[in-house]
PDB file of C-alpha atoms in Angstrom:
ATOM      1  CA  MET A   1      29.470   5.334 -23.892  1.00 48.00           C
ATOM      2  CA  ILE A   2      26.329   7.451 -24.148  1.00 47.00           C
ATOM      3  CA  ALA A   3      24.133   4.510 -23.267  1.00 45.00           C
ATOM      4  CA  ALA A   4      26.270   3.835 -20.155  1.00 46.00           C
ATOM      5  CA  ALA A   5      26.053   7.452 -19.073  1.00 43.00           C
ATOM      6  CA  LEU A   6      22.256   7.457 -19.520  1.00 40.00           C
ATOM      7  CA  MET A   7      22.004   4.226 -17.373  1.00 44.00           C
ATOM      8  CA  MET A   8      24.100   5.828 -14.598  1.00 42.00           C
ATOM      9  CA  LEU A   9      21.851   8.857 -14.789  1.00 40.00           C
ATOM     10  CA  GLN A  10      18.803   6.749 -14.354  1.00 45.00           C
ATOM     11  CA  LEU A  11      20.424   4.693 -11.434  1.00 43.00           C
ATOM     12  CA  SER A  12      21.341   7.895  -9.573  1.00 41.00           C
ATOM     13  CA  ALA A  13      17.851   9.206  -9.968  1.00 47.00           C
ATOM     14  CA  ALA A  14      16.311   6.015  -8.453  1.00 66.00           C
ATOM     15  CA  PRO A  15      16.935   6.807  -4.665  1.00 81.00           C
ATOM     16  CA  ALA A  16      15.022  10.155  -5.056  1.00 83.00           C
ATOM     17  CA  GLU A  17      12.197   8.504  -6.948  1.00 85.00           C
ATOM     18  CA  THR A  18      12.089   5.726  -4.521  1.00 94.00           C
ATOM     19  CA  ALA A  19      12.027   8.175  -1.577  1.00 95.00           C
ATOM     20  CA  SER A  20       9.035   9.970  -3.155  1.00 96.00           C
ATOM     21  CA  VAL A  21       7.085   6.776  -3.394  1.00 97.00           C
ATOM     22  CA  GLU A  22       7.910   5.992   0.242  1.00 97.00           C
ATOM     23  CA  ARG A  23       6.607   9.409   1.371  1.00 97.00           C
ATOM     24  CA  THR A  24       3.302   8.673  -0.314  1.00 98.00           C
ATOM     25  CA  LEU A  25       2.991   5.427   1.568  1.00 98.00           C
ATOM     26  CA  ASP A  26       4.189   6.905   4.872  1.00 98.00           C
ATOM     27  CA  ALA A  27       1.680   9.734   4.413  1.00 98.00           C
ATOM     28  CA  MET A  28      -1.104   6.991   3.828  1.00 98.00           C
ATOM     29  CA  HIS A  29      -0.212   5.116   7.027  1.00 98.00           C
ATOM     30  CA  ALA A  30       0.227   8.312   9.078  1.00 98.00           C
ATOM     31  CA  ALA A  31      -3.276   9.630   7.970  1.00 98.00           C
ATOM     32  CA  ALA A  32      -4.866   6.310   8.820  1.00 98.00           C
ATOM     33  CA  SER A  33      -3.246   6.289  12.306  1.00 98.00           C
ATOM     34  CA  VAL A  34      -4.904   9.695  13.114  1.00 98.00           C
ATOM     35  CA  ALA A  35      -8.153   8.988  11.348  1.00 98.00           C
ATOM     36  CA  ASP A  36      -7.696  11.700   8.796  1.00 98.00           C
ATOM     37  CA  GLY A  37      -9.857  10.512   6.006  1.00 97.00           C
ATOM     38  CA  GLU A  38      -9.243  13.484   3.743  1.00 97.00           C
ATOM     39  CA  ALA A  39      -5.465  13.101   3.846  1.00 98.00           C
ATOM     40  CA  TYR A  40      -5.785   9.239   3.705  1.00 98.00           C
ATOM     41  CA  PHE A  41      -7.867   9.147   0.608  1.00 98.00           C
ATOM     42  CA  ALA A  42      -5.747  11.914  -1.060  1.00 98.00           C
ATOM     43  CA  THR A  43      -2.887   9.336  -1.321  1.00 98.00           C
ATOM     44  CA  PHE A  44      -4.980   7.229  -3.760  1.00 98.00           C
ATOM     45  CA  THR A  45      -5.858   7.491  -7.350  1.00 98.00           C
ATOM     46  CA  SER A  46      -9.499   8.043  -8.114  1.00 97.00           C
ATOM     47  CA  ASP A  47      -9.775   4.630  -9.544  1.00 97.00           C
ATOM     48  CA  ALA A  48      -7.712   2.782  -6.844  1.00 98.00           C
ATOM     49  CA  ARG A  49      -8.592  -0.517  -5.419  1.00 98.00           C
ATOM     50  CA  PHE A  50      -8.073  -1.650  -1.803  1.00 98.00           C
ATOM     51  CA  ILE A  51      -7.698  -5.397  -1.318  1.00 98.00           C
ATOM     52  CA  GLY A  52      -8.217  -6.338   2.326  1.00 95.00           C
ATOM     53  CA  THR A  53      -7.418  -9.380   4.248  1.00 93.00           C
ATOM     54  CA  ASP A  54     -10.728 -11.085   3.804  1.00 93.00           C
ATOM     55  CA  ALA A  55     -11.345 -12.707   0.397  1.00 91.00           C
ATOM     56  CA  GLY A  56     -14.503 -10.579  -0.120  1.00 94.00           C
ATOM     57  CA  GLU A  57     -12.503  -7.257   0.401  1.00 96.00           C
ATOM     58  CA  ARG A  58     -11.912  -5.988  -3.080  1.00 97.00           C
ATOM     59  CA  TRP A  59     -12.972  -2.361  -2.867  1.00 98.00           C
ATOM     60  CA  SER A  60     -13.048   0.445  -5.404  1.00 98.00           C
ATOM     61  CA  LEU A  61     -12.034   3.790  -3.827  1.00 97.00           C
ATOM     62  CA  PRO A  62     -15.741   4.872  -3.452  1.00 97.00           C
ATOM     63  CA  GLU A  63     -16.559   1.615  -1.712  1.00 97.00           C
ATOM     64  CA  PHE A  64     -13.517   1.662   0.559  1.00 97.00           C
ATOM     65  CA  ARG A  65     -14.260   5.326   1.450  1.00 97.00           C
ATOM     66  CA  ALA A  66     -17.875   4.291   2.381  1.00 97.00           C
ATOM     67  CA  TYR A  67     -16.443   1.583   4.604  1.00 96.00           C
ATOM     68  CA  ALA A  68     -13.765   3.632   6.258  1.00 97.00           C
ATOM     69  CA  THR A  69     -15.456   7.043   6.698  1.00 97.00           C
ATOM     70  CA  PRO A  70     -17.823   5.993   9.693  1.00 97.00           C
ATOM     71  CA  TYR A  71     -14.538   4.924  11.490  1.00 97.00           C
ATOM     72  CA  PHE A  72     -12.566   7.990  10.537  1.00 97.00           C
ATOM     73  CA  SER A  73     -15.439  10.379  11.489  1.00 97.00           C
ATOM     74  CA  GLN A  74     -15.393   8.688  15.024  1.00 97.00           C
ATOM     75  CA  GLY A  75     -11.762   9.363  15.398  1.00 97.00           C
ATOM     76  CA  ARG A  76     -10.958   5.682  14.906  1.00 96.00           C
ATOM     77  CA  GLY A  77      -8.280   4.909  12.448  1.00 96.00           C
ATOM     78  CA  TRP A  78      -5.819   1.993  12.321  1.00 96.00           C
ATOM     79  CA  THR A  79      -2.037   1.937  12.765  1.00 97.00           C
ATOM     80  CA  TYR A  80       0.283  -0.087  10.587  1.00 97.00           C
ATOM     81  CA  ARG A  81       4.010   0.813  11.211  1.00 97.00           C
ATOM     82  CA  PRO A  82       6.307  -0.188   8.253  1.00 98.00           C
ATOM     83  CA  THR A  83       9.274  -2.171   9.424  1.00 97.00           C
ATOM     84  CA  ALA A  84      10.645  -3.019   6.034  1.00 98.00           C
ATOM     85  CA  ARG A  85       9.937  -1.944   2.579  1.00 98.00           C
ATOM     86  CA  THR A  86      11.080  -2.530  -0.962  1.00 97.00           C
ATOM     87  CA  VAL A  87      10.141  -0.232  -3.743  1.00 98.00           C
ATOM     88  CA  THR A  88      10.828  -0.724  -7.435  1.00 97.00           C
ATOM     89  CA  ILE A  89      10.344   1.918 -10.149  1.00 97.00           C
ATOM     90  CA  ALA A  90       9.311   0.202 -13.346  1.00 96.00           C
ATOM     91  CA  PRO A  91      12.149   0.555 -15.951  1.00 95.00           C
ATOM     92  CA  ILE A  92      10.099   2.262 -18.491  1.00 94.00           C
ATOM     93  CA  ASP A  93      10.690   5.618 -20.066  1.00 94.00           C
ATOM     94  CA  CYS A  94       8.192   7.577 -18.029  1.00 94.00           C
ATOM     95  CA  ARG A  95       9.477   6.229 -14.713  1.00 94.00           C
ATOM     96  CA  CYS A  96       5.717   6.649 -13.774  1.00 97.00           C
ATOM     97  CA  ILE A  97       4.886   3.186 -12.335  1.00 98.00           C
ATOM     98  CA  ALA A  98       6.223   1.790  -8.932  1.00 98.00           C
ATOM     99  CA  TRP A  99       5.327  -1.384  -7.063  1.00 98.00           C
ATOM    100  CA  PHE A 100       6.317  -2.161  -3.497  1.00 98.00           C
ATOM    101  CA  ASP A 101       5.892  -4.608  -0.801  1.00 98.00           C
ATOM    102  CA  GLU A 102       6.200  -3.852   2.892  1.00 98.00           C
ATOM    103  CA  VAL A 103       6.333  -5.672   6.291  1.00 98.00           C
ATOM    104  CA  LEU A 104       4.028  -3.822   8.823  1.00 98.00           C
ATOM    105  CA  ASP A 105       3.524  -4.045  12.537  1.00 97.00           C
ATOM    106  CA  ASN A 106       0.091  -3.712  13.917  1.00 96.00           C
ATOM    107  CA  ASP A 107      -1.038  -3.883  17.678  1.00 95.00           C
ATOM    108  CA  ALA A 108      -3.908  -6.263  17.053  1.00 94.00           C
ATOM    109  CA  TYR A 109      -2.590  -8.287  14.191  1.00 94.00           C
ATOM    110  CA  GLY A 110       1.150  -8.400  14.769  1.00 95.00           C
ATOM    111  CA  THR A 111       3.207  -8.739  11.460  1.00 96.00           C
ATOM    112  CA  THR A 112       1.333  -8.036   8.390  1.00 97.00           C
ATOM    113  CA  ARG A 113       2.232  -7.302   4.839  1.00 97.00           C
ATOM    114  CA  GLY A 114       1.338  -4.605   2.398  1.00 98.00           C
ATOM    115  CA  SER A 115       2.004  -4.530  -1.240  1.00 98.00           C
ATOM    116  CA  GLY A 116       0.745  -2.781  -4.379  1.00 98.00           C
ATOM    117  CA  VAL A 117       1.256  -0.314  -7.224  1.00 98.00           C
ATOM    118  CA  LEU A 118       1.666   3.495  -7.465  1.00 98.00           C
ATOM    119  CA  ARG A 119       1.281   5.721 -10.509  1.00 98.00           C
ATOM    120  CA  LEU A 120       3.040   9.070 -10.858  1.00 97.00           C
ATOM    121  CA  THR A 121       0.309  11.662 -11.606  1.00 97.00           C
ATOM    122  CA  ASP A 122       0.218  15.377 -12.050  1.00 96.00           C
ATOM    123  CA  HIS A 123      -0.205  15.444  -8.261  1.00 96.00           C
ATOM    124  CA  GLY A 124       2.736  13.214  -7.319  1.00 96.00           C
ATOM    125  CA  TRP A 125       2.802   9.465  -6.641  1.00 98.00           C
ATOM    126  CA  LYS A 126      -0.595   7.995  -5.947  1.00 98.00           C
ATOM    127  CA  ILE A 127      -1.528   4.473  -4.758  1.00 98.00           C
ATOM    128  CA  GLU A 128      -3.382   2.599  -7.546  1.00 98.00           C
ATOM    129  CA  GLN A 129      -3.733  -0.597  -5.624  1.00 98.00           C
ATOM    130  CA  TYR A 130      -3.028  -1.508  -2.067  1.00 98.00           C
ATOM    131  CA  VAL A 131      -3.167  -5.149  -0.808  1.00 98.00           C
ATOM    132  CA  LEU A 132      -3.147  -5.882   2.968  1.00 98.00           C
ATOM    133  CA  SER A 133      -2.361  -9.406   3.921  1.00 96.00           C
ATOM    134  CA  PHE A 134      -1.578 -11.507   7.078  1.00 92.00           C
ATOM    135  CA  ALA A 135       1.961 -12.916   7.243  1.00 87.00           C
ATOM    136  CA  VAL A 136       1.474 -16.421   8.190  1.00 85.00           C
ATOM    137  CA  PRO A 137       4.493 -18.341   9.337  1.00 86.00           C
ATOM    138  CA  ASN A 138       4.982 -21.486   7.249  1.00 89.00           C
ATOM    139  CA  ASP A 139       4.902 -23.792  10.236  1.00 92.00           C
ATOM    140  CA  LYS A 140       1.507 -22.394  11.229  1.00 86.00           C
ATOM    141  CA  ALA A 141       0.042 -22.365   7.741  1.00 84.00           C
ATOM    142  CA  ARG A 142      -1.661 -25.760   7.945  1.00 90.00           C
ATOM    143  CA  ALA A 143      -3.524 -24.844  11.222  1.00 88.00           C
ATOM    144  CA  VAL A 144      -4.656 -21.441   9.576  1.00 85.00           C
ATOM    145  CA  VAL A 145      -5.884 -23.145   6.517  1.00 86.00           C
ATOM    146  CA  ASP A 146      -7.692 -25.836   8.479  1.00 86.00           C
ATOM    147  CA  ALA A 147      -9.319 -23.179  10.608  1.00 85.00           C
ATOM    148  CA  ILE A 148     -10.481 -21.290   7.414  1.00 83.00           C
ATOM    149  CA  LYS A 149     -11.778 -24.442   5.766  1.00 88.00           C
ATOM    150  CA  ALA A 150     -13.692 -25.324   8.901  1.00 88.00           C
ATOM    151  CA  ASP A 151     -15.987 -22.205   8.504  1.00 82.00           C
TER     152      ASP A 151
END
């Protein structure tokens, strides 16, 4: 009986926890869209990683900041609009790890995907790892792979 009550309490807390994670992700996207580097990088942990669409893009936060700052300082950001998102809070006692995947819309690239991990810190949810990828339709995958192999 007590175990069932505790499980119900955990389940009822999930939407508020999920909403808090989503606010962090939305803040990250909003800051990038207006080229607000300070707000953008504040959504990440100090030891975060950003994994971009190119196989060579695995940046530590300082490396990614060095890459992005010149763009942000010119008022040039990037806009990815979430159209769908799934957030899962790890079922561990601390309720301090979350992972997500999201479908994004971008004017230049069309449909893309973001995924990653967040950690609950003393300053709220922070992005520990973000992975941006292109969503390649299965019927176009062979052509994309062939184009990459040709390079």
